[in-house]
CSV table of C-alpha atoms in Angstrom, one decimal:
chain,number,residue,atom,x,y,z
D,2,GLU,CA,95.5,11.1,127.8
D,3,GLY,CA,93.2,13.9,126.7
D,4,LEU,CA,94.9,14.2,123.4
D,5,ARG,CA,93.6,10.8,122.3
D,6,GLY,CA,90.2,12.4,121.9
D,7,ILE,CA,91.3,14.8,119.2
D,8,ASN,CA,90.5,13.3,115.8
D,9,GLY,CA,93.2,13.7,113.2
D,10,LEU,CA,96.0,14.3,115.7
D,11,THR,CA,99.3,12.7,115.1
D,12,VAL,CA,101.9,12.7,117.8
D,13,HIS,CA,105.4,12.3,116.3
D,14,GLY,CA,107.7,10.4,118.6
D,15,GLU,CA,106.1,8.4,121.4
D,16,ALA,CA,109.3,6.7,122.7
D,17,PRO,CA,109.2,5.5,126.3
D,18,GLY,CA,111.1,7.8,128.6
D,19,LYS,CA,110.9,10.6,126.1
D,20,GLY,CA,111.2,14.2,127.3
D,21,ALA,CA,108.3,16.6,127.7
D,22,VAL,CA,108.4,17.9,124.2
D,23,LEU,CA,105.2,17.1,122.3
D,24,THR,CA,105.7,17.3,118.5
D,25,PHE,CA,102.4,16.9,116.6
D,26,SER,CA,100.3,17.6,113.6
D,27,LEU,CA,96.6,17.8,112.8
D,28,GLU,CA,95.5,16.3,109.6
D,29,GLY,CA,94.4,19.1,107.2
D,30,ALA,CA,95.7,22.0,109.3
D,31,HIS,CA,99.0,23.9,108.9
D,32,PRO,CA,101.1,24.0,112.1
D,33,HIS,CA,101.4,27.8,111.8
D,34,ASP,CA,97.6,28.1,111.8
D,35,ILE,CA,97.4,25.9,114.9
D,36,ALA,CA,100.0,28.0,116.7
D,37,GLN,CA,98.2,31.3,115.9
D,38,LEU,CA,94.9,29.9,117.1
D,39,LEU,CA,96.4,28.5,120.3
D,40,ASP,CA,98.0,31.9,120.9
D,41,ARG,CA,94.5,33.5,121.0
D,42,TYR,CA,93.7,31.2,123.9
D,43,GLY,CA,96.9,32.1,125.7
D,44,VAL,CA,98.8,28.9,124.8
D,45,ALA,CA,102.3,29.4,123.4
D,46,ILE,CA,103.7,26.7,121.1
D,47,ARG,CA,106.1,26.6,118.2
D,48,ALA,CA,105.5,25.7,114.6
D,49,GLY,CA,107.8,25.0,111.7
D,50,HIS,CA,110.6,22.6,110.9
D,51,HIS,CA,112.5,23.4,114.1
D,52,CYS,CA,115.9,23.4,112.4
D,53,ALA,CA,115.3,19.7,111.7
D,54,GLN,CA,114.5,19.5,108.0
D,55,PRO,CA,116.0,16.0,107.6
D,56,LEU,CA,113.6,14.8,110.3
D,57,MET,CA,110.6,16.5,108.6
D,58,ASP,CA,111.6,14.8,105.4
D,59,HIS,CA,111.8,11.5,107.2
D,60,LEU,CA,108.3,12.0,108.8
D,61,GLY,CA,106.9,13.1,105.4
D,62,VAL,CA,105.7,16.5,106.6
D,63,THR,CA,106.7,20.0,105.8
D,64,ALA,CA,106.3,21.3,109.4
D,65,THR,CA,105.0,20.3,112.8
D,66,ALA,CA,103.7,22.0,115.9
D,67,ARG,CA,105.6,21.6,119.1
D,68,ALA,CA,104.5,22.1,122.7
D,69,SER,CA,107.2,22.0,125.5
D,70,PHE,CA,106.3,21.2,129.1
D,71,ALA,CA,108.4,21.5,132.2
D,72,ILE,CA,108.2,20.6,135.9
D,73,TYR,CA,106.6,24.0,136.7
D,74,ASN,CA,103.6,23.5,134.3
D,75,THR,CA,100.4,22.7,136.2
D,76,ASP,CA,97.7,20.2,135.3
D,77,THR,CA,95.4,23.2,134.7
D,78,GLU,CA,97.9,24.6,132.1
D,79,VAL,CA,98.1,21.2,130.4
D,80,ASP,CA,94.3,21.0,130.3
D,81,ALA,CA,94.2,24.5,128.8
D,82,PHE,CA,96.5,23.4,126.0
D,83,ILE,CA,94.3,20.3,125.3
D,84,GLU,CA,91.1,22.4,125.3
D,85,ALA,CA,92.6,25.1,123.1
D,86,LEU,CA,93.9,22.5,120.6
D,87,ALA,CA,90.5,20.8,120.4
D,88,LYS,CA,88.9,24.3,119.8
D,89,ALA,CA,91.5,25.1,117.1
D,90,ARG,CA,90.8,21.8,115.4
D,91,LYS,CA,87.1,22.6,115.2
D,92,MET,CA,87.8,26.0,113.7
D,93,LEU,CA,90.3,24.7,111.2
D,94,LEU,CA,88.6,21.5,110.0
């Protein structure tokens, strides 16, 4: 829900019943830069082609950012991710 307020954010793969892996990109920002900035806020994500180069080619991107959530993640941690991503966007764009 909170991600919808981040301009330029593209979520790749919004299938119903999909797992808790969020693959995304920010228009004009390289995924590695996003990952480094989120790390400064204590949020760990992955960036790159995730051993899925054919999928990246299909999506028309060279890389994506990926956040993985699990049952033990709290609402506070999810909110921290969204807040850090919004801050990173402001810094990068």
